[in-house]
Amino acid sequence: MINERLPKIWYGGDYNPEQWEKEDWDEDVRMFKLAGIDVATLNVFSWAMIQPDEETYDFSFLDEQIDRLYQNGIYTCLATSTGAHPAWMAKKYPDVLRVDYEGRKRKFGGRHNSCPNSPTYRKYAEKLANKLAERYKDHPAVLIWHVSNEYGGYCYCDNCANGFRNWLQQKYGTIEKVNKAWNTRFWGHTFYDWDEIVPPNALSEEWNGDSTNFQGISLDYRIFQSDSLLDCFKLERDALKKHNPAIPVTTNLMGTYKELDYFKWGKEMDVVSWDNYPSYNTPESFTAMSHDLMRGLKSGQPFMLMEQTPSQQNWQPYNSLKRPGVMRLWSYQAVARGADTVMFFQLRRSVGACEKYHGAVIEHVGHENTRVFRETAALGKELAQLSDSLLDSRVQAKVAIVFDWENRWAIELSSGPSKALDYVNEIHKYYAALYDEKIAVDMIGVDEDLSKYDIVIAPVLYMVKTGYAEKIKQFIQNGGTFLTTFFSGIVNEHDIVTVGGYPGELRDLLGIWVEEIDALPPEEKNQIVVKQQTGNLSGNYECRLLFDIIHSEGAEVLAEYGSDFYAGTPVITRNTYGKGKAYYVGTCPEHDFLTDLVKTICAEKEVAPLLNVPKGVEVTERVKDGTSYLFILNHNEDEVEIDNCKGTDLLSGNQLAGSTALAGYGVMIIKQ
Amino acid sequence: MINERLPKIWYGGDYNPEQWEKEDWDEDVRMFKLAGIDVATLNVFSWAMIQPDEETYDFSFLDEQIDRLYQNGIYTCLATSTGAHPAWMAKKYPDVLRVDYEGRKRKFGGRHNSCPNSPTYRKYAEKLANKLAERYKDHPAVLIWHVSNEYGGYCYCDNCANGFRNWLQQKYGTIEKVNKAWNTRFWGHTFYDWDEIVPPNALSEEWNGDSTNFQGISLDYRIFQSDSLLDCFKLERDALKKHNPAIPVTTNLMGTYKELDYFKWGKEMDVVSWDNYPSYNTPESFTAMSHDLMRGLKSGQPFMLMEQTPSQQNWQPYNSLKRPGVMRLWSYQAVARGADTVMFFQLRRSVGACEKYHGAVIEHVGHENTRVFRETAALGKELAQLSDSLLDSRVQAKVAIVFDWENRWAIELSSGPSKALDYVNEIHKYYAALYDEKIAVDMIGVDEDLSKYDIVIAPVLYMVKTGYAEKIKQFIQNGGTFLTTFFSGIVNEHDIVTVGGYPGELRDLLGIWVEEIDALPPEEKNQIVVKQQTGNLSGNYECRLLFDIIHSEGAEVLAEYGSDFYAGTPVITRNTYGKGKAYYVGTCPEHDFLTDLVKTICAEKEVAPLLNVPKGVEVTERVKDGTSYLFILNHNEDEVEIDNCKGTDLLSGNQLAGSTALAGYGVMIIKQ
Amino acid sequence: MINERLPKIWYGGDYNPEQWEKEDWDEDVRMFKLAGIDVATLNVFSWAMIQPDEETYDFSFLDEQIDRLYQNGIYTCLATSTGAHPAWMAKKYPDVLRVDYEGRKRKFGGRHNSCPNSPTYRKYAEKLANKLAERYKDHPAVLIWHVSNEYGGYCYCDNCANGFRNWLQQKYGTIEKVNKAWNTRFWGHTFYDWDEIVPPNALSEEWNGDSTNFQGISLDYRIFQSDSLLDCFKLERDALKKHNPAIPVTTNLMGTYKELDYFKWGKEMDVVSWDNYPSYNTPESFTAMSHDLMRGLKSGQPFMLMEQTPSQQNWQPYNSLKRPGVMRLWSYQAVARGADTVMFFQLRRSVGACEKYHGAVIEHVGHENTRVFRETAALGKELAQLSDSLLDSRVQAKVAIVFDWENRWAIELSSGPSKALDYVNEIHKYYAALYDEKIAVDMIGVDEDLSKYDIVIAPVLYMVKTGYAEKIKQFIQNGGTFLTTFFSGIVNEHDIVTVGGYPGELRDLLGIWVEEIDALPPEEKNQIVVKQQTGNLSGNYECRLLFDIIHSEGAEVLAEYGSDFYAGTPVITRNTYGKGKAYYVGTCPEHDFLTDLVKTICAEKEVAPLLNVPKGVEVTERVKDGTSYLFILNHNEDEVEIDNCKGTDLLSGNQLAGSTALAGYGVMIIKQ
């Protein structure tokens, strides 16, 4: 349980009373109670208020808010306010301002703009965390610390340049090893002195944000910046923990956000929390994958849904309303995949600045007679009724998909073979096939233990880090099924090619050699021709973008190309290795192929769907002390019929046995 | 009359003899006479010639030109030359160079590039205006002063930053009021000192030119920059007027140009002038609207068409020729909507630099045997024959459309609900419906008296400035018909939301409450289902982009949505308020709906079309001393038949009674 | 012969042993021998290795490589390494770093980034060339010097600004002449002092890379930068030649690369070499044109194919493999058009940095059992068998197409009439029509002697340099056929319009006056209506984009427009002038028209196709000492039948007489 002081699914969100007048605060509390809200995130952007100048700290406003809410039964998720530095600080100490990718020193503005290697920022952020912890460490309202906000963004200033050089010295020891790791003999870029190294950006090695002359330095700079921001988090966390180690510490993450290696971050947080903002056209399976990824950061431990909008966003191109029922549906989707909180940005809408058209529990109209409020209050009531039944329950998956940020960065930085290759999309294709089959999946990092899984899928495992090939081999030898794809096994952790034949260290376990990789524009298609029916695989499928030209070195050839000069050569292979099997998919197949492929693999390993349901219905399971909670989520606008329901629906209280109707956007949580 | 020295429609344009040799000047005059040209705009870009260094001024060239032209019957529109500072000034005093949106200090180049808050620029621009006025204040050739040229462009330098802080102090008095107006408690942006405020650009609060974190500062900066440039204009104007207040002063504007609040500018000018450059695909109704807008800047006073091309432009992607007759047609379109001059850029084409492929009366070939010259000369002859008959006549409109630059900026800076919302396009949709119905329209600012109108249309009146709601209420109570749309009444003049329910201050006069605003991608359509026929409204129409979810609070529901979860809820309403009516259009309808709507509203108020004519024919009326001049402009390539013509066609001299043929691109001015 | 030490078609490519370990070098040599490789380009990017600091030079590595290769029968193409400065130099002497188009001082990174006017770069580049020449001038392995690498890119730093001012003083003498040449009276840009002139870039006169306010300064800056880079080349060349004038000097060019005036460059090189990298969708005719252009730089002298990929590139959006046979086919295409070498980038693939996915003779797998290696080795064998038979043979063309970089820059910088006008595309349209007809073409600069041609085609000869009109007149008067198009004869070499009627100096030889130029968006079409059949021209054809409105002044009108207000006016004309004829094409016609047009013109001049072959088959001829070598290249995937083959196929050894089959992607070299 995140904090035993509030033993239920927390319900609340970001609250900024500093934007309002005293007379509004009582009305807020009245409506929070109506809505069943029991937690408010305070102090997210109050640094300038709390510390109006270098010497002064004033917590009176915060004292008053925390107390007032607590007296009304509302707990506090207490933020440290360091997501935006005060204007006076930017004016007095310009080192807090970043230098951007174009090499321009920024001025005061925006948020999440502090240089992570600024001595001033680090000093005052740590000091503020200390002051907050000192003051509130024993306050009974405080459930959790919320450090900063949505960390992200890189800096290229001189402090970062120096920090990078020190970081490189720590990592490599000598300049010769840096030259080797980055292959600087290419284009005569050999460094003889640390000071010759400059951050890679639009003024030096990079362009367009993800193109580089030297993958090595660009990859290391991303790791360095992710680490620098993580250092900022750790600085505050340690300050907070020093005063009371019992209060958990989190910071709100952002799903598949590119710039930070969240698997490293998860290790440093007591509990993962994240902000879920699907676009109007985001597939449900992508949201599901994001939840699973966030759960995976701490190996399955329940996480917090820290932010979602009650209805509308403001920063999408077209900010559609959440249709009636959808906010509830998506809230339960989070819970279904491991969330133990349902929280919103924001409890009351601001009246000025760029988020004033972002939805809120209390809208600009200011009263409770709105659709959004009614839906919020209804959900609050339901969550109260669920009490602590679901808390700490776990999703149990026998299938894992490997996700690795450094691999992702290396793929995006690669010059060739195809600009159309998108790592997250490729991951999602495999995830979506499993999602459609109602197979539970864990999204795992490369440090995760594989032995608990039957099937491990690692799409585009381009970068194979030291020891990882060995780990996969052991997994397969012990009977596991492994699947990987084109553009895998190519480089080591410095993005240096493993010579001797692709897919490098994975070559023998896959039993193939990839001689060439063809890349064609998206409109060019080839075919996957299944040689003889294997499980659900049969006939022909389309494929595109990348086409490995493969020689089997012992692997069974399941399918061949249907056209082009490599027609009749292998495209899908399966290798028996120890007690297990290793699949290889040498191209980008259409969705139907992937569906049939995962069916086949799962059937081989006897990994069964959770339930057979109509199209558009999501099914997941959380288990606690041997009790199963089956979540059935209808993403269709229309009612569907669910067969084979057995147990009690926690939401309706109905006893189910056999077939039951589920309304459009409806949800059941069946206790079995 | 602009200046009684030349009591006819002025005919001429920009003339740059400094680009040519003495031997060309006589030839120019010969051809000007052939073309009926009687006014030349001189000295637009001659600063570097007149003032070759800091100490020297030399007007001998200008003396010679003005005199020579005058001796040949050609008057001068005398520019002050401050639209482009000299290279020596940029070299010696870099403060005249702007800092751009990206934060980069510019170097010498281009035009309209002077920092409006540069002490050097202001000093020398004022000095030059003084010198010019001193010298030419009594010259009989000088009809009008043309200050600078096409003012525009913002600067973000330190002088502007300081200027902005002073401007804010003037406007707000205290830093606390600034914080309140900009809602800086959001994201903890509270300022404690004026010096902490920096201009909002790509280095601070903004990106992409029209996106911002803080609408408040971005809006104020636009007002400040528009005011700064206006201050430059006023500085020169006052210098000029000091010497001879009888000579009118103008500067050439640019229609719907975004960066300047032209309603403020109009107040400071003796006569409005503007440059009309439709693209190859600009609708005629858009040009018409632009003329009406320029006329509206001084509440209907006739304006100058300062520039148009005789045929071709150069800076469009595809610079099509004006088809035979079109230059004449578009010249009369200007006159038809209030212009008392027809002037060109340019009288002779330059041979080098970026405008050498811009059309001119005298083309590169250098003689009069060209189509363009022949058409120019024919028009010159016609305008001479019109003499002073049309001068000072007025367009009389009973319908007004409200246009407000600050509202426009606020809408464009808004984050949400839809990036597809374009203020000027929305205005034009309503304008085009009235244009198609041959209903005269005034484009008015928010300071305009409403009592002279029967119908006032204010599309997307997002920002309701102090007192404006009251003004509308009085208008309606007195029997007026008011119409507004979705995304209206939302904020005050600081872009701070009016809480308590949309559309804010307009809520009671409209008799509705807008609970939610749905925004969908452009391809998603809904339907406007008319409940029972009302005037011309009946059946179903398409709508898109934005969809207000409306509760009637007394308004009559004319139409409802046809689909989505708000099917059956109001989309078009009409509220009786006092003696008048207030219409609300809760979505972006198709053109047919708007046509039927304006027909309905106009019929209710007995505002009739000027004349019923075939499609593609434009009709306007100017009235002078009780005499009506009806302009009939055929924008079709082919001949059309016009019914019910009565009176004398001033151009052909024909007496009309009944039906008459009007040639493709033909024009009639019927005196009744 | 390039160098008599290796009297055959050289076969080899870029080799970077410094990226590998000693143990790999022997394996490299073994495989080079297997592949028939006899030349390796060394030292392209080794500056940082050779000169690790300001004082030290160490050639031991290079000594060892050259010797080792030579002992194994492999010669060296010796690069000077100045294509990328060392990191220590950038750190110590920042003047070597460029200022980019946006005005930003760059930091260390990339290659080809040295400021061409940097005193440091020039000093150390020259010094290095001297040292290399001193050391290797008598080494028997060294066949040729390869100066720097793929020169390109402009700089806008203060050293360049000063250099530009000096260059202008050299060119113009006085500031008054600069003002005149650039028409600075326009917009009052008059310069009174050299120091007022700043480089034209995004901070001054330009935007978007090819848009400018002043074509004059922008054109001169391009010439200046091209000259500056050429000065760098000449500095090294002179240093090299000083030590041993017998070793030829080249630098590798890039076909139609925009930034350098290669006709000037060709004059300074002993032999032209270039890098041929077609995209996956480049037409074969475009590659052919590029070869012909490179051959034209030295008036037909054979050139070097310095780089091509054995199979894959890495920097295209989609890097497709060269299909089996295509590398051989495209190698012979180069030879067929004048190449006396076939060389690759690269002999061994690097393992790190941005070109690791660029194809190589030795792939990452490291052995010879790959398709790419087998094809490479097969070609090596063939080339060895050809011995010296083709060396120094010449292509003989009676048709020339004029290509001029300064004209190209001026067209691209032009503001109006149409942004869709692309000089190289227009050139290619005419080239492609001749290519399809199997007519040999020389691509020539404006300095080339025209008397050797029967037909000279100069599409979009916008800029007519001093004396060039006279040269064309003499060519026609002597019986030649000349063809030019719309937007020709407009300006002089300073981009100043030739007044008095388009097409300026070409007006009398063409017998026409172009009164107006209409420009329409690409989707708008007109028709070319042939008046009466002329050769292959008959009926109607489509045309678009630009439409000259033409008056014949003696020219025969071959075709008229079919629609718009200029329907029935001339569009295609032919003027008899002296003994010759001058054609004018007043619009952008479709391909079929151009095919029929070139057939007609060639037939008139009795210029016959080399051979009639099926579609997709390329035919060229090289001649040596009266012997003809006819190249027949099948770009089709499928086999074709070639008729009328007579002679010996040098590749198969077959005696041909009559019809023969040519495999898909097959090649014949028929000795006649």
Short mmCIF file of C-alpha atoms in Angstrom, two decimals, chain B residues 18-21 45 48-49 52 84-88 91 100 104-111 280 311-312 314-321 323-324 349-357 364-365 367 369-372 374, chain C residues 102 180 183 185-192 195-196 198 202-205 212-215 414-420 462 487 490-491 495-497 499-502 513 515-522 549 564-566:
data_model
loop_
_atom_site.label_atom_id
_atom_site.label_comp_id
_atom_site.label_asym_id
_atom_site.label_seq_id
_atom_site.Cartn_x
_atom_site.Cartn_y
_atom_site.Cartn_z
CA GLU B 18 16.45 57.66 -58.33
CA GLN B 19 16.82 54.18 -59.82
CA TRP B 20 17.02 55.67 -63.33
CA GLU B 21 19.10 58.03 -65.37
CA PHE B 45 13.05 54.61 -50.07
CA ALA B 48 20.27 56.84 -47.83
CA MET B 49 20.32 59.24 -50.78
CA PRO B 52 24.39 60.16 -47.00
CA ALA B 84 14.36 51.63 -44.54
CA HIS B 85 17.27 53.10 -42.61
CA PRO B 86 20.60 53.74 -44.38
CA ALA B 87 23.41 51.18 -44.23
CA TRP B 88 25.75 53.70 -42.61
CA LYS B 91 26.86 50.23 -39.10
CA ASP B 100 14.12 38.89 -34.06
CA ARG B 104 18.99 37.02 -32.92
CA LYS B 105 20.36 40.51 -33.43
CA ARG B 106 19.89 41.27 -37.09
CA LYS B 107 22.40 42.89 -39.39
CA PHE B 108 21.79 45.39 -42.17
CA GLY B 109 19.35 44.13 -44.76
CA GLY B 110 15.75 44.23 -45.94
CA ARG B 111 13.38 47.03 -45.07
CA TYR B 280 -4.18 34.29 -57.46
CA SER B 311 -0.89 43.14 -63.54
CA GLN B 312 1.61 40.83 -61.90
CA ASN B 314 6.41 38.81 -57.69
CA TRP B 315 6.26 37.41 -54.18
CA GLN B 316 3.36 35.00 -54.60
CA PRO B 317 4.20 31.35 -55.20
CA TYR B 318 2.58 31.61 -58.65
CA ASN B 319 2.34 35.15 -59.97
CA SER B 320 -0.46 35.05 -62.50
CA LEU B 321 -1.22 38.00 -64.74
CA ARG B 323 -6.57 38.95 -67.03
CA PRO B 324 -7.65 41.66 -69.51
CA ARG B 349 9.65 48.55 -63.01
CA SER B 350 13.05 48.36 -61.37
CA VAL B 351 15.78 46.40 -63.12
CA GLY B 352 17.44 44.87 -60.09
CA ALA B 353 16.65 43.42 -56.65
CA CYS B 354 13.63 41.51 -55.45
CA GLU B 355 10.77 43.46 -57.00
CA LYS B 356 11.97 43.55 -60.56
CA TYR B 357 9.31 41.03 -61.58
CA HIS B 364 10.91 46.61 -68.79
CA VAL B 365 10.24 46.97 -72.48
CA HIS B 367 7.24 51.73 -74.27
CA ASN B 369 2.64 49.37 -76.71
CA THR B 370 1.74 46.79 -74.12
CA ARG B 371 -1.55 45.41 -72.96
CA VAL B 372 -0.87 46.57 -69.43
CA ARG B 374 -3.18 50.26 -72.77
CA GLU C 102 21.50 31.49 -39.35
CA LYS C 180 25.21 50.03 -59.55
CA ASN C 183 20.87 48.29 -57.88
CA ARG C 185 19.02 52.56 -54.96
CA PHE C 186 16.15 50.12 -54.61
CA TRP C 187 14.98 50.22 -50.97
CA GLY C 188 17.68 52.82 -50.28
CA HIS C 189 20.44 50.32 -49.67
CA THR C 190 23.22 52.51 -51.01
CA PHE C 191 26.61 51.72 -49.48
CA TYR C 192 29.05 54.54 -48.82
CA ASP C 195 32.54 48.07 -44.19
CA GLU C 196 28.80 48.60 -44.44
CA VAL C 198 27.64 42.30 -44.57
CA ALA C 202 19.19 34.87 -42.53
CA LEU C 203 20.26 37.85 -40.42
CA SER C 204 20.51 40.31 -43.26
CA GLU C 205 19.15 39.96 -46.81
CA THR C 212 16.81 37.24 -50.98
CA ASN C 213 15.96 40.90 -51.05
CA PHE C 214 18.94 41.65 -53.25
CA GLN C 215 19.86 39.14 -55.91
CA SER C 414 14.62 35.17 -58.30
CA SER C 415 11.53 36.51 -56.60
CA GLY C 416 8.90 35.57 -59.18
CA PRO C 417 7.44 34.56 -61.49
CA SER C 418 6.99 30.99 -60.14
CA LYS C 419 8.39 29.07 -57.23
CA ALA C 420 7.88 25.86 -59.16
CA TYR C 462 17.89 33.52 -67.84
CA PHE C 487 12.64 33.02 -68.90
CA ILE C 490 16.21 38.40 -69.08
CA VAL C 491 19.26 39.61 -67.16
CA ASP C 495 21.11 39.85 -62.53
CA ILE C 496 20.15 43.27 -63.85
CA VAL C 497 17.34 43.20 -66.39
CA VAL C 499 15.56 46.57 -70.75
CA GLY C 500 13.91 47.06 -74.12
CA GLY C 501 11.90 43.87 -74.30
CA TYR C 502 12.37 40.22 -73.41
CA TRP C 513 9.25 39.71 -78.35
CA GLU C 515 5.47 40.88 -73.78
CA GLU C 516 4.29 39.10 -70.63
CA ILE C 517 5.00 35.96 -68.64
CA ASP C 518 2.01 34.30 -67.03
CA ALA C 519 2.61 32.01 -64.06
CA LEU C 520 -0.06 29.59 -62.90
CA PRO C 521 -0.21 26.95 -60.21
CA PRO C 522 0.97 23.48 -61.29
CA ILE C 549 2.95 35.81 -74.31
CA ASP C 564 -6.82 31.23 -71.86
CA PHE C 565 -6.86 34.84 -73.03
CA TYR C 566 -3.69 34.27 -75.04
#
